[in-house]
Structures are given as C-alpha cells and as structure tokens.
C-alpha cells in the first residue's frame, strides 16, 4: 500500500470514528432498551385527550404515552405539565434526566408568549384587537424567546448529554377556508392572525433546537387540512367542559399528528 493510500485510509477511518462518536447512544440500541423522558407543556402532557389526571393533566393518550405503548422502552417517565414555560421546565422537569437517558421529547414556548390568553382574547374580541394581541405576543417572541429557548435546551443537554432530543413544534390551529368557525365565531381574519403567530413561533423553535444540536419535528404537515373548523379537525375548538381542552389536539391529533411526526423524526 502506497503512502498516499495509507493516509487516505486513515482519514476515512478517522471520519467514520468521529461520526460514530457523535451519534447519540439511542441510535445504537433497540428502542426496547431506551430510557425515555417526556418534558414540556400541555401539548406533551396530553391535554385534549381522554384520561387526563393530576394537576399537570397528564394522559397516556398524549403522544409520549402512545409512543411508550407502541415501543415498550426499558423506562418511561413523563414530567410534562399543562401550563409549563421554559422557566418552569428548567426548575421542575429536569430531575429525571441522566447520562443514561436515551430519548427526550418536548414541546415548549407557547405559554412563554401567552398562547392561551392570546387565543381567548381573539375569541372574545374584534379582529383589530386580536391582531394587536398577536403582535404583542410576537414582540415577546422576538425579544425574549431566543435566550429562553437556548437556556432550556442547554440545561437539557447538560443533564442528558447522551440523549437523542426531539423538539416538536405546534400545529397551525385554524382552518382558514370555512366561512364560520366555532361557538365564538372566529373570523377568517382572526384565524389568520393566530396562525401567522404560530408559524413564526415554530420558525424560532426550529432554529434554536437545530442550533442546540437537537432534532426539530415540524407537525404542520401532519395537521394540514385538519385544523379547527376543518371537515375532520384534529384539534379541539372552544370547549366548555373541560375548558382546558380548548385549542389542544384531540385523540386523532395526538395519534395521527404528533405521534406520526415523532416516529418520522426517529426513523
């Protein structure tokens, strides 16, 4: 073997070893041996699905529970909690993470920009008031959320250095084609304002998750054609009992939307 060939072989081997070393441990082991921890807000705790329990409204019918049931990992723990923000995630949800954690999933950021209050305001107010409320939320997004997301993602990586981390986005809530939409009569203008805000939030989450070395899974394709007021919605509209289910995925949304997006990210 010539010196040139030997050098080339060494370079190829070095590159392969670097790739292997950089691959999360979860990728090298079967899912039945994974330790899985679900973090995040109500979209990860399972609000909107049946079987919610406790103050955090966790349900086995949210996407983490469905993934656990389908894959039977070695361990599974959900500490996701309805109403969670990046701050509460960092202070109350990181304790199950260890060097041995193989998979972490989360949705976070919606409550930091006032998701719930914004949608409720839009339901009850005028088109112009809705647009102004969304604009205010986007100002928070543009000035505060990069640092908040970066801090949360850094903490997760520090506590679970070997894990595959999948950050999932939020669906575009509303169908924009139906002439009328729900009990509150959400106008097309209001729906467009809310949807544009959700799209901008997803863009920032995707950018910061990628910068952290995490996998971002965009759920908008899965939910396309299934927004609130579509013919077959995968999201709850304004709900009276329980009110907390409002504007969250229903059973089809978690199974055919979020779970499908998570599986695609892991394949």
Short mmCIF file of C-alpha atoms in Angstrom, two decimals:
data_model
loop_
_atom_site.label_atom_id
_atom_site.label_comp_id
_atom_site.label_asym_id
_atom_site.label_seq_id
_atom_site.Cartn_x
_atom_site.Cartn_y
_atom_site.Cartn_z
CA UNK A 1 0.00 0.00 0.00
CA UNK A 2 1.39 3.40 -1.01
CA UNK A 3 1.90 6.19 1.50
CA UNK A 4 -0.85 8.20 -0.22
CA UNK A 5 -3.31 5.30 0.06
CA UNK A 6 -2.41 4.75 3.70
CA UNK A 7 -3.01 8.41 4.55
CA UNK A 8 -6.35 8.35 2.72
CA UNK A 9 -7.43 5.21 4.58
CA UNK A 10 -6.52 6.80 7.90
CA UNK A 11 -8.52 9.91 7.05
CA UNK A 12 -11.58 7.84 6.11
CA UNK A 13 -11.31 5.78 9.30
CA UNK A 14 -10.91 8.93 11.40
CA UNK A 15 -14.02 10.45 9.82
CA UNK A 16 -16.06 7.31 10.47
CA UNK A 17 -14.96 7.17 14.08
CA UNK A 18 -15.90 10.83 14.54
CA UNK A 19 -19.37 10.20 13.14
CA UNK A 20 -19.86 7.18 15.37
CA UNK A 21 -18.68 9.09 18.43
CA UNK A 22 -21.07 11.95 17.69
CA UNK A 23 -24.11 9.67 17.25
CA UNK A 24 -26.47 9.64 20.26
CA UNK A 25 -26.39 6.38 22.20
CA UNK A 26 -30.08 5.76 21.49
CA UNK A 27 -29.38 5.28 17.79
CA UNK A 28 -27.16 2.26 18.50
CA UNK A 29 -29.59 0.35 20.71
CA UNK A 30 -33.08 -1.09 20.12
CA UNK A 31 -35.95 1.02 21.39
CA UNK A 32 -36.88 -1.67 23.90
CA UNK A 33 -33.66 -0.75 25.75
CA UNK A 34 -34.17 3.01 25.73
CA UNK A 35 -34.75 5.21 28.77
CA UNK A 36 -37.32 7.79 27.64
CA UNK A 37 -38.26 11.04 29.37
CA UNK A 38 -41.04 13.34 28.12
CA UNK A 39 -40.79 17.02 29.06
CA UNK A 40 -42.81 20.06 28.11
CA UNK A 41 -46.18 21.77 28.25
CA UNK A 42 -49.81 20.73 27.73
CA UNK A 43 -49.16 19.57 24.16
CA UNK A 44 -46.79 16.99 25.63
CA UNK A 45 -48.76 16.18 28.79
CA UNK A 46 -51.73 15.17 26.64
CA UNK A 47 -54.28 17.91 27.31
CA UNK A 48 -57.17 17.47 24.91
CA UNK A 49 -57.01 13.66 25.03
CA UNK A 50 -59.03 11.40 27.32
CA UNK A 51 -57.69 10.09 30.62
CA UNK A 52 -56.07 13.28 31.97
CA UNK A 53 -55.08 13.11 35.64
CA UNK A 54 -53.46 15.28 38.28
CA UNK A 55 -52.63 18.96 38.35
CA UNK A 56 -50.47 18.63 35.23
CA UNK A 57 -53.30 16.97 33.26
CA UNK A 58 -51.14 14.12 32.00
CA UNK A 59 -52.73 11.50 29.78
CA UNK A 60 -51.45 8.19 28.45
CA UNK A 61 -53.23 9.18 25.22
CA UNK A 62 -50.89 12.06 24.51
CA UNK A 63 -48.09 11.38 22.04
CA UNK A 64 -45.48 10.39 24.69
CA UNK A 65 -47.79 7.79 26.19
CA UNK A 66 -48.74 6.47 22.76
CA UNK A 67 -45.06 6.15 21.79
CA UNK A 68 -44.35 4.37 25.06
CA UNK A 69 -47.21 1.89 24.49
CA UNK A 70 -46.08 1.18 20.93
CA UNK A 71 -42.36 0.74 21.68
CA UNK A 72 -42.20 -0.56 25.28
CA UNK A 73 -38.90 1.16 26.19
CA UNK A 74 -36.92 0.00 29.22
CA UNK A 75 -38.18 3.01 31.17
CA UNK A 76 -40.60 5.84 30.53
CA UNK A 77 -41.41 8.88 32.61
CA UNK A 78 -43.46 11.92 31.68
CA UNK A 79 -42.99 15.10 33.68
CA UNK A 80 -44.69 17.29 31.06
CA UNK A 81 -47.18 19.66 32.63
CA UNK A 82 -50.03 21.79 31.36
CA UNK A 83 -49.09 25.45 31.56
CA UNK A 84 -45.33 24.82 31.58
CA UNK A 85 -42.97 27.54 30.40
CA UNK A 86 -39.26 27.42 29.67
CA UNK A 87 -38.68 28.68 33.22
CA UNK A 88 -40.82 26.04 34.94
CA UNK A 89 -39.36 23.33 32.72
CA UNK A 90 -35.86 24.28 33.85
CA UNK A 91 -36.83 24.43 37.54
CA UNK A 92 -39.15 21.42 37.89
CA UNK A 93 -38.81 18.99 34.99
CA UNK A 94 -35.12 18.18 34.57
CA UNK A 95 -34.70 15.89 37.57
CA UNK A 96 -35.40 12.57 35.71
CA UNK A 97 -32.65 13.25 33.14
CA UNK A 98 -29.35 11.39 33.50
CA UNK A 99 -26.34 10.41 31.42
CA UNK A 100 -28.20 7.19 30.71
CA UNK A 101 -31.28 8.87 29.21
CA UNK A 102 -31.62 7.79 25.57
CA UNK A 103 -34.60 9.82 24.35
CA UNK A 104 -36.07 13.16 25.38
CA UNK A 105 -39.10 14.75 23.72
CA UNK A 106 -40.73 18.11 24.38
CA UNK A 107 -42.94 20.96 23.25
CA UNK A 108 -42.22 24.29 24.93
CA UNK A 109 -42.52 28.00 24.24
CA UNK A 110 -46.23 28.51 23.61
CA UNK A 111 -47.01 29.58 27.15
CA UNK A 112 -44.00 31.93 27.24
CA UNK A 113 -45.61 34.03 24.54
CA UNK A 114 -49.10 33.85 26.08
CA UNK A 115 -50.63 31.28 23.74
CA UNK A 116 -53.75 30.60 25.81
CA UNK A 117 -54.58 34.21 26.65
CA UNK A 118 -53.99 35.29 23.06
CA UNK A 119 -56.44 32.76 21.63
CA UNK A 120 -59.06 33.56 24.27
CA UNK A 121 -58.69 37.30 23.58
CA UNK A 122 -59.12 36.66 19.88
CA UNK A 123 -62.22 34.57 20.53
CA UNK A 124 -63.89 37.32 22.55
CA UNK A 125 -62.69 40.50 20.82
CA UNK A 126 -62.62 42.26 17.47
CA UNK A 127 -60.38 41.46 14.53
CA UNK A 128 -58.20 44.50 15.26
CA UNK A 129 -57.86 43.64 18.96
CA UNK A 130 -56.90 40.09 18.02
CA UNK A 131 -54.25 41.32 15.60
CA UNK A 132 -52.84 43.67 18.24
CA UNK A 133 -52.71 40.87 20.83
CA UNK A 134 -50.88 38.58 18.44
CA UNK A 135 -48.46 41.40 17.58
CA UNK A 136 -47.73 41.88 21.28
CA UNK A 137 -47.01 38.17 21.67
CA UNK A 138 -44.68 38.30 18.66
CA UNK A 139 -42.78 41.18 20.27
CA UNK A 140 -42.11 38.91 23.26
CA UNK A 141 -41.10 36.18 20.84
CA UNK A 142 -38.59 38.39 19.01
CA UNK A 143 -37.03 39.99 22.08
CA UNK A 144 -37.04 37.25 24.72
CA UNK A 145 -37.56 33.78 23.33
CA UNK A 146 -34.15 33.08 21.79
CA UNK A 147 -32.48 33.36 25.20
CA UNK A 148 -35.25 31.42 26.93
CA UNK A 149 -35.16 28.53 24.49
CA UNK A 150 -31.36 28.44 24.40
CA UNK A 151 -31.24 28.28 28.20
CA UNK A 152 -33.76 25.45 28.40
CA UNK A 153 -32.06 23.45 25.65
CA UNK A 154 -28.62 23.91 27.24
CA UNK A 155 -29.94 22.61 30.56
CA UNK A 156 -31.45 19.56 28.89
CA UNK A 157 -28.19 18.76 27.10
CA UNK A 158 -26.19 19.20 30.29
CA UNK A 159 -28.43 16.80 32.24
CA UNK A 160 -28.85 14.25 29.42
CA UNK A 161 -25.62 14.53 27.40
CA UNK A 162 -26.09 11.26 25.52
CA UNK A 163 -29.78 11.53 24.68
CA UNK A 164 -31.48 11.98 21.35
CA UNK A 165 -33.60 15.10 21.92
CA UNK A 166 -36.63 15.68 19.70
CA UNK A 167 -38.29 19.10 19.94
CA UNK A 168 -41.74 19.11 18.38
CA UNK A 169 -43.44 22.24 17.10
CA UNK A 170 -47.05 23.38 17.33
CA UNK A 171 -49.80 22.81 14.77
CA UNK A 172 -51.34 25.63 12.79
CA UNK A 173 -54.56 25.82 14.76
CA UNK A 174 -57.24 27.00 12.40
CA UNK A 175 -58.64 26.13 9.02
CA UNK A 176 -58.77 29.40 7.07
CA UNK A 177 -61.28 28.41 4.41
CA UNK A 178 -64.51 27.72 6.35
CA UNK A 179 -66.88 30.68 6.33
CA UNK A 180 -67.70 30.30 10.02
CA UNK A 181 -65.69 28.76 12.80
CA UNK A 182 -66.93 27.61 16.18
CA UNK A 183 -69.02 28.93 19.04
CA UNK A 184 -67.12 32.20 19.24
CA UNK A 185 -67.49 32.81 15.51
CA UNK A 186 -63.73 33.12 14.97
CA UNK A 187 -63.43 35.22 11.81
CA UNK A 188 -61.05 34.39 8.99
CA UNK A 189 -59.01 37.50 9.87
CA UNK A 190 -58.59 36.30 13.46
CA UNK A 191 -57.69 32.81 12.33
CA UNK A 192 -55.03 34.17 10.00
CA UNK A 193 -53.55 36.34 12.77
CA UNK A 194 -53.27 33.40 15.18
CA UNK A 195 -51.92 31.06 12.51
CA UNK A 196 -49.23 33.55 11.45
CA UNK A 197 -48.10 33.84 15.06
CA UNK A 198 -47.88 30.07 15.41
CA UNK A 199 -45.82 29.83 12.23
CA UNK A 200 -43.33 32.42 13.50
CA UNK A 201 -43.06 30.65 16.85
CA UNK A 202 -42.33 27.37 15.07
CA UNK A 203 -39.63 29.00 12.96
CA UNK A 204 -37.80 30.24 16.03
CA UNK A 205 -38.14 26.94 17.90
CA UNK A 206 -36.80 25.09 14.86
CA UNK A 207 -33.80 27.42 14.58
CA UNK A 208 -32.87 27.25 18.27
CA UNK A 209 -33.41 23.49 18.52
CA UNK A 210 -31.18 22.95 15.50
CA UNK A 211 -28.53 25.27 16.94
CA UNK A 212 -28.58 23.18 20.14
CA UNK A 213 -27.92 20.02 18.13
CA UNK A 214 -31.44 18.68 18.68
CA UNK A 215 -33.88 17.24 16.15
CA UNK A 216 -36.82 19.52 15.34
CA UNK A 217 -40.01 17.85 14.19
CA UNK A 218 -42.47 20.16 12.43
CA UNK A 219 -46.04 18.91 12.87
CA UNK A 220 -47.68 21.34 10.45
CA UNK A 221 -47.65 18.88 7.56
CA UNK A 222 -49.31 16.19 9.66
CA UNK A 223 -52.07 18.59 10.78
CA UNK A 224 -52.56 20.19 7.33
CA UNK A 225 -56.25 20.03 6.42
CA UNK A 226 -57.19 19.12 10.00
CA UNK A 227 -57.27 22.48 11.76
CA UNK A 228 -60.12 23.70 13.92
CA UNK A 229 -63.29 24.08 11.82
CA UNK A 230 -61.97 21.83 9.03
CA UNK A 231 -64.16 18.93 7.92
CA UNK A 232 -62.13 16.49 10.05
CA UNK A 233 -60.43 18.54 12.77
CA UNK A 234 -57.59 17.03 14.80
CA UNK A 235 -57.77 19.87 17.31
CA UNK A 236 -60.45 20.85 19.79
CA UNK A 237 -62.14 24.17 19.29
CA UNK A 238 -63.53 26.20 22.18
CA UNK A 239 -64.57 23.59 24.73
CA UNK A 240 -66.81 24.21 27.74
CA UNK A 241 -66.23 21.01 29.74
CA UNK A 242 -63.37 20.74 30.34
CA UNK A 243 -62.34 24.21 29.26
CA UNK A 244 -58.66 23.22 29.34
CA UNK A 245 -59.16 21.01 26.29
CA UNK A 246 -59.78 24.09 24.17
CA UNK A 247 -57.34 24.56 21.29
CA UNK A 248 -55.42 21.34 22.00
CA UNK A 249 -55.12 18.17 19.90
CA UNK A 250 -57.86 15.57 20.13
CA UNK A 251 -57.26 11.81 20.01
CA UNK A 252 -56.66 11.86 16.24
CA UNK A 253 -54.32 14.83 16.60
CA UNK A 254 -52.08 13.04 19.06
CA UNK A 255 -52.11 9.70 17.25
CA UNK A 256 -52.06 10.74 13.60
CA UNK A 257 -50.39 14.12 14.07
CA UNK A 258 -47.88 14.21 16.90
CA UNK A 259 -47.06 10.51 17.16
CA UNK A 260 -46.56 10.28 13.41
CA UNK A 261 -44.26 13.32 13.48
CA UNK A 262 -42.22 11.84 16.34
CA UNK A 263 -41.87 8.50 14.58
CA UNK A 264 -40.73 10.25 11.41
CA UNK A 265 -38.09 12.18 13.38
CA UNK A 266 -36.74 8.98 14.89
CA UNK A 267 -36.57 6.98 11.65
#
